[in-house]
């Protein structure tokens, strides 16, 4: 297949080229995101586009792709909230994704954010580099013995539950589809309200959809325990960021670790260090000492990148060969 790879970073090129040695597709890498403006850069006779989390493919854009002969959209990620799948289905454009790459990559990043917050690692590191060896203000909290509430126990939530049980945490969870592996670990399934009341730490692992958009809002934040720590490695819009900032300012939320941000599309995955930040909400968030933001890097491990690239191209090989593809959304 001739595949236009949008939002392609140098590391995407490296891993996709490596995976393509076995698949033999023709890859055209484009650093820009896919949108109405960049549609013009679609190479002639492209059979498929390969896109990432911040390429928003609405119905008009998918229609324009179909009119240019594109018959498949390959998401090189698990979440698919950014693609209008019913619109693609109606146009006969197949949509494939990578549902199951190393869930440990994201689970371990959630843990890294949590541990860094509980033990003030960024401040401690900055201090020591500055020759300041004082411990004042660095009093930590132990993870052992804490109650952690997982919102969503799919692949990533289950991987994190496994780690947290090993760390001596009590794990409670809410999920419309409880998972036997979690029950086997001793995870207690409760309602969202009960989870919010019980958890010292709330970690989000649900997809973004109409039910979960702003699931963490002023009301649900108020229902959480005073001093709660919030971790979000799912999708930015699961959290109402303004409400979170208010709760952090009041001290009701003691700390937040965020790998995703609802306004991340114009910011993340590029070096903007020389540009004046225009997003006031993000600027406020960044200015809080008890917040750690990483720029959607939870998936970004060598193991996960190799798997994502291999599965993405294998999905398209199956579509090309007319074979059934278990990773197809339509
Ligand atoms: P998954 O599909 O295996 O699990 C999602 C779980 O959420 C399911 O068990 C589902 O039943 C549950 N769920 C759905 N609605 C819910 C609700 N309202 N409340 C509670 N639970 C609900 O997905 P996964 O592989 O575990 O990934 C979870 C999410 O993590 C993805 O949808 C994606 O948005 C995000 N993600 C982020 C990164 C990153 O780099 N930060 C990487 C991969 C995935």
Short mmCIF file of C-alpha atoms and ligand atoms in Angstrom, two decimals:
data_model
loop_
_atom_site.label_atom_id
_atom_site.label_comp_id
_atom_site.label_asym_id
_atom_site.label_seq_id
_atom_site.Cartn_x
_atom_site.Cartn_y
_atom_site.Cartn_z
CA UNK A 1 0.00 0.00 0.00
CA UNK A 2 1.00 3.60 -0.49
CA UNK A 3 0.65 5.07 3.00
CA UNK A 4 0.80 8.75 3.98
CA UNK A 5 2.10 8.89 7.54
CA UNK A 6 0.97 12.17 9.11
CA UNK A 7 2.33 13.74 12.33
CA UNK A 8 5.49 11.73 11.68
CA UNK A 9 8.32 12.44 14.11
CA UNK A 10 11.85 11.14 13.46
CA UNK A 11 11.22 8.29 15.91
CA UNK A 12 8.05 7.30 14.00
CA UNK A 13 10.08 7.10 10.80
CA UNK A 14 12.73 4.97 12.51
CA UNK A 15 10.32 2.42 14.01
CA UNK A 16 7.95 2.28 11.01
CA UNK A 17 10.86 1.85 8.58
CA UNK A 18 12.18 -1.00 10.72
CA UNK A 19 8.76 -2.69 10.84
CA UNK A 20 8.22 -2.10 7.13
CA UNK A 21 11.25 -4.20 6.23
CA UNK A 22 8.94 -7.20 6.65
CA UNK A 23 5.79 -5.60 5.19
CA UNK A 24 6.96 -3.83 2.05
CA UNK A 25 4.57 -0.86 1.99
CA UNK A 26 5.47 2.50 0.43
CA UNK A 27 5.66 4.99 3.29
CA UNK A 28 5.48 8.77 2.77
CA UNK A 29 6.32 10.63 5.96
CA UNK A 30 4.75 14.02 6.61
CA UNK A 31 5.70 15.92 9.77
CA UNK A 32 2.48 17.99 9.71
CA UNK A 33 -0.79 16.87 11.31
CA UNK A 34 -3.63 15.76 9.04
CA UNK A 35 -6.29 18.45 8.66
CA UNK A 36 -8.12 20.31 5.87
CA UNK A 37 -5.06 22.46 5.14
CA UNK A 38 -2.56 19.61 4.95
CA UNK A 39 -4.84 17.40 2.88
CA UNK A 40 -3.22 19.02 -0.13
CA UNK A 41 0.06 17.31 0.83
CA UNK A 42 -1.48 13.85 0.49
CA UNK A 43 0.69 12.01 -2.03
CA UNK A 44 -1.02 11.04 -5.28
CA UNK A 45 -2.55 7.55 -5.26
CA UNK A 46 -2.28 7.17 -1.47
CA UNK A 47 -4.26 4.10 -0.37
CA UNK A 48 -4.14 4.83 3.33
CA UNK A 49 -3.32 7.48 5.90
CA UNK A 50 -1.57 6.65 9.14
CA UNK A 51 -2.38 9.10 11.92
CA UNK A 52 -1.82 9.77 15.63
CA UNK A 53 -3.73 11.02 18.67
CA UNK A 54 -4.05 14.69 17.72
CA UNK A 55 -5.03 14.25 14.07
CA UNK A 56 -8.76 14.96 14.15
CA UNK A 57 -10.58 13.15 11.36
CA UNK A 58 -14.15 14.44 11.24
CA UNK A 59 -16.75 13.44 8.64
CA UNK A 60 -15.86 16.15 6.04
CA UNK A 61 -12.14 15.31 6.26
CA UNK A 62 -12.80 11.58 5.88
CA UNK A 63 -15.08 12.32 2.90
CA UNK A 64 -12.31 14.38 1.30
CA UNK A 65 -9.84 11.52 1.88
CA UNK A 66 -12.26 8.99 0.35
CA UNK A 67 -12.73 11.23 -2.71
CA UNK A 68 -8.94 11.13 -3.16
CA UNK A 69 -8.96 7.33 -3.13
CA UNK A 70 -7.96 6.71 0.49
CA UNK A 71 -9.60 3.50 1.65
CA UNK A 72 -8.03 2.98 5.07
CA UNK A 73 -7.16 5.02 8.16
CA UNK A 74 -4.53 3.43 10.39
CA UNK A 75 -4.35 4.82 13.91
CA UNK A 76 -0.96 4.17 15.47
CA UNK A 77 -2.52 4.37 18.94
CA UNK A 78 -5.22 2.67 21.03
CA UNK A 79 -7.71 5.52 21.59
CA UNK A 80 -9.91 6.47 18.62
CA UNK A 81 -11.91 9.41 19.98
CA UNK A 82 -10.30 11.60 17.31
CA UNK A 83 -11.82 9.70 14.35
CA UNK A 84 -15.49 9.75 13.31
CA UNK A 85 -15.70 5.98 12.87
CA UNK A 86 -19.41 5.87 11.84
CA UNK A 87 -18.67 8.45 9.11
CA UNK A 88 -15.75 6.35 7.86
CA UNK A 89 -17.91 3.23 7.91
CA UNK A 90 -20.63 4.96 5.88
CA UNK A 91 -18.02 5.95 3.29
CA UNK A 92 -16.50 2.47 3.14
CA UNK A 93 -13.20 3.66 4.61
CA UNK A 94 -11.70 1.07 6.97
CA UNK A 95 -10.34 2.22 10.33
CA UNK A 96 -7.73 0.15 12.15
CA UNK A 97 -5.90 0.80 15.41
CA UNK A 98 -3.40 -0.75 17.80
CA UNK A 99 -5.55 -1.75 20.75
CA UNK A 100 -3.11 -3.75 22.79
CA UNK A 101 0.47 -2.55 22.69
CA UNK A 102 2.46 -2.82 25.87
CA UNK A 103 -0.04 -1.61 28.48
CA UNK A 104 2.90 -1.62 30.89
CA UNK A 105 4.35 1.39 29.06
CA UNK A 106 1.42 3.55 30.20
CA UNK A 107 0.87 1.85 33.56
CA UNK A 108 4.53 2.34 34.52
CA UNK A 109 4.40 5.99 33.45
CA UNK A 110 1.34 6.54 35.65
CA UNK A 111 3.31 5.02 38.52
CA UNK A 112 6.34 7.21 37.69
CA UNK A 113 4.19 10.36 37.83
CA UNK A 114 2.64 9.23 41.09
CA UNK A 115 5.96 8.35 42.78
CA UNK A 116 7.57 11.58 41.55
CA UNK A 117 4.73 13.56 43.15
CA UNK A 118 4.64 11.61 46.42
CA UNK A 119 8.43 12.03 46.90
CA UNK A 120 8.83 15.50 45.31
CA UNK A 121 11.44 14.18 42.88
CA UNK A 122 11.44 17.15 40.43
CA UNK A 123 12.02 19.67 43.26
CA UNK A 124 14.59 17.44 44.96
CA UNK A 125 16.50 16.98 41.69
CA UNK A 126 16.48 20.73 40.96
CA UNK A 127 17.66 21.50 44.50
CA UNK A 128 20.59 19.08 44.49
CA UNK A 129 21.73 20.34 41.09
CA UNK A 130 21.66 23.82 42.60
CA UNK A 131 23.80 22.74 45.55
CA UNK A 132 20.82 22.94 47.94
CA UNK A 133 20.78 19.82 50.09
CA UNK A 134 18.01 20.90 52.47
CA UNK A 135 15.11 18.50 53.00
CA UNK A 136 12.74 21.24 54.14
CA UNK A 137 9.51 20.99 52.13
CA UNK A 138 10.35 17.55 50.69
CA UNK A 139 8.46 15.45 53.26
CA UNK A 140 7.09 12.53 51.28
CA UNK A 141 4.11 10.22 51.43
CA UNK A 142 4.39 6.44 51.21
CA UNK A 143 2.46 4.64 48.50
CA UNK A 144 2.29 1.53 50.67
CA UNK A 145 -1.07 1.37 52.45
CA UNK A 146 -2.78 3.95 50.23
CA UNK A 147 -6.15 3.33 48.58
CA UNK A 148 -5.90 3.86 44.84
CA UNK A 149 -9.04 4.30 42.73
CA UNK A 150 -8.75 3.18 39.11
CA UNK A 151 -11.33 4.60 36.70
CA UNK A 152 -11.22 1.96 33.97
CA UNK A 153 -9.60 -1.45 34.33
CA UNK A 154 -8.96 -2.44 30.73
CA UNK A 155 -5.47 -3.37 29.64
CA UNK A 156 -3.71 -0.39 31.22
CA UNK A 157 -5.82 -0.23 34.37
CA UNK A 158 -5.24 -3.94 34.95
CA UNK A 159 -1.47 -3.59 34.41
CA UNK A 160 -1.39 -0.76 36.96
CA UNK A 161 -3.56 -2.70 39.42
CA UNK A 162 -0.99 -5.51 39.30
CA UNK A 163 1.84 -3.08 40.12
CA UNK A 164 -0.11 -1.30 42.86
CA UNK A 165 -1.07 -4.52 44.62
CA UNK A 166 2.65 -5.37 44.64
CA UNK A 167 3.33 -1.97 46.22
CA UNK A 168 0.98 -2.74 49.11
CA UNK A 169 -1.94 -0.57 48.00
CA UNK A 170 -5.61 -1.25 48.40
CA UNK A 171 -7.08 -0.95 44.90
CA UNK A 172 -10.70 -0.02 44.22
CA UNK A 173 -12.02 0.41 40.71
CA UNK A 174 -14.99 1.44 38.67
CA UNK A 175 -15.65 0.00 35.23
CA UNK A 176 -18.91 -0.96 33.49
CA UNK A 177 -17.16 -4.22 32.57
CA UNK A 178 -15.30 -5.64 35.59
CA UNK A 179 -12.27 -7.74 34.70
CA UNK A 180 -11.66 -11.20 36.18
CA UNK A 181 -7.90 -10.60 36.39
CA UNK A 182 -8.50 -7.58 38.64
CA UNK A 183 -10.99 -9.43 40.82
CA UNK A 184 -8.33 -12.13 41.14
CA UNK A 185 -5.88 -9.49 42.35
CA UNK A 186 -8.29 -8.44 45.08
CA UNK A 187 -9.44 -5.25 43.36
CA UNK A 188 -12.84 -4.15 44.69
CA UNK A 189 -15.29 -2.85 42.08
CA UNK A 190 -17.41 0.01 43.39
CA UNK A 191 -19.49 2.85 41.96
CA UNK A 192 -17.70 6.00 40.77
CA UNK A 193 -19.08 7.88 43.80
CA UNK A 194 -17.85 5.25 46.24
CA UNK A 195 -14.43 5.28 44.53
CA UNK A 196 -14.17 9.06 44.82
CA UNK A 197 -15.02 8.90 48.53
CA UNK A 198 -12.53 6.09 49.24
CA UNK A 199 -9.45 6.85 47.16
CA UNK A 200 -6.30 8.67 48.30
CA UNK A 201 -5.18 8.55 44.69
CA UNK A 202 -7.44 8.58 41.60
CA UNK A 203 -5.90 7.34 38.35
CA UNK A 204 -7.78 7.56 35.05
CA UNK A 205 -7.65 4.70 32.51
CA UNK A 206 -10.97 4.95 30.67
CA UNK A 207 -11.36 5.98 27.02
CA UNK A 208 -12.58 9.45 26.12
CA UNK A 209 -16.21 9.35 25.01
CA UNK A 210 -19.47 11.19 25.67
CA UNK A 211 -19.77 9.52 29.11
CA UNK A 212 -16.23 10.23 30.25
CA UNK A 213 -15.67 13.77 28.88
CA UNK A 214 -14.98 15.94 31.96
CA UNK A 215 -15.64 12.96 34.22
CA UNK A 216 -13.31 14.78 36.62
CA UNK A 217 -15.15 18.08 37.09
CA UNK A 218 -15.96 20.52 39.93
CA UNK A 219 -18.61 18.16 41.31
CA UNK A 220 -16.60 14.92 41.20
CA UNK A 221 -13.51 16.74 42.51
CA UNK A 222 -15.55 17.98 45.48
CA UNK A 223 -16.60 14.37 46.15
CA UNK A 224 -12.94 13.25 46.34
CA UNK A 225 -11.08 13.01 49.65
CA UNK A 226 -9.24 16.16 50.77
CA UNK A 227 -5.59 15.82 49.75
CA UNK A 228 -6.33 13.41 46.91
CA UNK A 229 -3.72 12.93 44.16
CA UNK A 230 -5.08 12.83 40.59
CA UNK A 231 -3.22 11.01 37.81
CA UNK A 232 -4.35 11.22 34.20
CA UNK A 233 -2.68 9.16 31.49
CA UNK A 234 -5.92 8.53 29.53
CA UNK A 235 -7.10 11.50 27.45
CA UNK A 236 -6.89 15.17 28.43
CA UNK A 237 -10.60 15.90 28.09
CA UNK A 238 -11.51 13.32 30.72
CA UNK A 239 -10.49 16.12 33.11
CA UNK A 240 -11.99 19.61 33.27
CA UNK A 241 -8.63 21.34 33.65
CA UNK A 242 -10.02 24.63 34.98
CA UNK A 243 -11.91 22.78 37.71
CA UNK A 244 -8.77 20.79 38.54
CA UNK A 245 -6.71 23.98 38.85
CA UNK A 246 -9.32 25.45 41.24
CA UNK A 247 -9.20 22.28 43.37
CA UNK A 248 -5.37 22.40 43.38
CA UNK A 249 -5.40 26.08 44.41
CA UNK A 250 -7.74 25.29 47.34
CA UNK A 251 -5.48 22.40 48.35
CA UNK A 252 -8.38 19.95 48.02
CA UNK A 253 -6.29 18.12 45.42
CA UNK A 254 -2.77 17.90 46.85
CA UNK A 255 -1.04 17.03 43.57
CA UNK A 256 -1.71 16.09 39.96
CA UNK A 257 0.30 14.09 37.45
CA UNK A 258 -0.87 14.67 33.89
CA UNK A 259 0.44 13.03 30.75
CA UNK A 260 -2.42 14.41 28.69
CA UNK A 261 -4.14 17.78 28.50
CA UNK A 262 -7.42 18.71 26.82
CA UNK A 263 -5.77 21.54 24.88
CA UNK A 264 -2.67 19.52 23.97
CA UNK A 265 -3.16 19.38 20.20
CA UNK A 266 -1.48 22.72 19.37
CA UNK A 267 1.24 22.21 22.01
CA UNK A 268 2.48 18.66 22.34
CA UNK A 269 4.91 16.70 20.14
CA UNK A 270 6.97 19.74 19.11
CA UNK A 271 9.70 21.98 20.54
CA UNK A 272 7.95 25.25 21.41
CA UNK A 273 10.58 26.43 23.89
CA UNK A 274 11.24 29.60 21.88
CA UNK A 275 7.59 30.53 21.47
CA UNK A 276 5.46 32.60 23.87
CA UNK A 277 2.85 30.31 25.37
CA UNK A 278 -0.66 31.51 24.47
CA UNK A 279 -2.64 28.96 26.50
CA UNK A 280 -3.40 30.65 29.85
CA UNK A 281 -4.88 27.51 31.40
CA UNK A 282 -1.80 25.46 30.56
CA UNK A 283 0.45 28.27 31.82
CA UNK A 284 -1.39 28.25 35.18
CA UNK A 285 -1.12 24.48 35.37
CA UNK A 286 2.60 24.54 34.63
CA UNK A 287 3.14 27.18 37.30
CA UNK A 288 1.81 24.99 40.13
CA UNK A 289 4.60 23.33 42.15
CA UNK A 290 2.49 20.25 42.90
CA UNK A 291 1.73 19.44 39.27
CA UNK A 292 3.83 17.37 36.89
CA UNK A 293 2.96 17.50 33.22
CA UNK A 294 4.54 15.21 30.65
CA UNK A 295 3.71 15.73 26.98
CA UNK A 296 1.76 12.55 26.15
CA UNK A 297 4.78 10.31 26.50
CA UNK A 298 3.32 7.43 28.51
CA UNK A 299 3.23 5.19 25.42
CA UNK A 300 6.74 6.18 24.41
CA UNK A 301 8.96 3.21 25.21
CA UNK A 302 11.16 1.28 22.83
CA UNK A 303 9.04 -1.82 23.35
CA UNK A 304 5.73 -0.04 22.71
CA UNK A 305 7.00 1.85 19.65
CA UNK A 306 8.25 -1.36 18.03
CA UNK A 307 4.92 -3.07 18.70
CA UNK A 308 2.80 -0.10 17.54
CA UNK A 309 4.73 0.13 14.26
CA UNK A 310 4.61 -3.58 13.58
CA UNK A 311 0.86 -3.89 14.33
CA UNK A 312 -0.04 -0.71 12.39
CA UNK A 313 1.57 -1.97 9.20
CA UNK A 314 0.31 -5.54 9.70
CA UNK A 315 -3.25 -4.13 10.05
CA UNK A 316 -2.88 -2.45 6.65
CA UNK A 317 -1.38 -5.57 5.10
CA UNK A 318 -4.49 -7.50 6.16
CA UNK A 319 -6.81 -4.82 4.76
CA UNK A 320 -4.85 -4.83 1.49
CA UNK A 321 -5.11 -8.62 1.26
CA UNK A 322 -8.85 -8.54 2.01
CA UNK A 323 -8.28 -10.58 5.15
CA UNK A 324 -10.26 -10.11 8.38
CA UNK A 325 -8.52 -7.72 10.78
CA UNK A 326 -9.31 -8.03 14.48
CA UNK A 327 -8.01 -4.49 15.05
CA UNK A 328 -10.53 -2.95 12.64
CA UNK A 329 -13.08 -0.53 14.08
CA UNK A 330 -15.04 -0.65 10.81
P1 LIG B 1 -9.10 -0.60 27.19
O1 LIG B 1 -10.13 -0.47 26.14
O2 LIG B 1 -8.38 -1.91 27.35
O3 LIG B 1 -9.76 -0.27 28.63
C1 LIG B 1 -10.62 0.82 28.85
C2 LIG B 1 -11.53 0.44 30.01
O4 LIG B 1 -12.29 1.58 30.38
C3 LIG B 1 -12.53 -0.68 29.64
O5 LIG B 1 -12.45 -1.73 30.58
C4 LIG B 1 -13.88 0.02 29.69
O6 LIG B 1 -14.93 -0.82 30.09
C5 LIG B 1 -13.59 1.12 30.72
N1 LIG B 1 -14.55 2.21 30.69
C6 LIG B 1 -15.28 2.70 29.66
N2 LIG B 1 -16.07 3.70 30.08
C7 LIG B 1 -15.83 3.85 31.41
C8 LIG B 1 -16.36 4.71 32.40
N3 LIG B 1 -17.30 5.62 32.13
N4 LIG B 1 -15.90 4.59 33.67
C9 LIG B 1 -14.97 3.66 33.97
N5 LIG B 1 -14.44 2.80 33.08
C10 LIG B 1 -14.86 2.91 31.82
O7 LIG B 1 -8.10 0.59 26.98
P2 LIG B 1 -6.60 0.73 27.53
O8 LIG B 1 -5.66 0.13 26.56
O9 LIG B 1 -6.55 0.30 28.95
O10 LIG B 1 -6.41 2.32 27.41
C11 LIG B 1 -7.20 3.20 28.17
C12 LIG B 1 -7.07 4.59 27.59
O11 LIG B 1 -5.74 5.06 27.81
C13 LIG B 1 -7.23 4.66 26.05
O12 LIG B 1 -8.59 4.79 25.68
C14 LIG B 1 -6.44 5.87 25.68
O13 LIG B 1 -7.29 7.00 25.66
C15 LIG B 1 -5.44 6.02 26.83
N6 LIG B 1 -4.05 5.82 26.40
C16 LIG B 1 -3.14 6.79 26.65
C17 LIG B 1 -1.82 6.61 26.28
C18 LIG B 1 -0.76 7.65 26.59
O14 LIG B 1 0.32 7.61 25.99
N7 LIG B 1 -0.99 8.56 27.51
C19 LIG B 1 -1.44 5.45 25.60
C20 LIG B 1 -2.41 4.47 25.34
C21 LIG B 1 -3.71 4.66 25.75
#
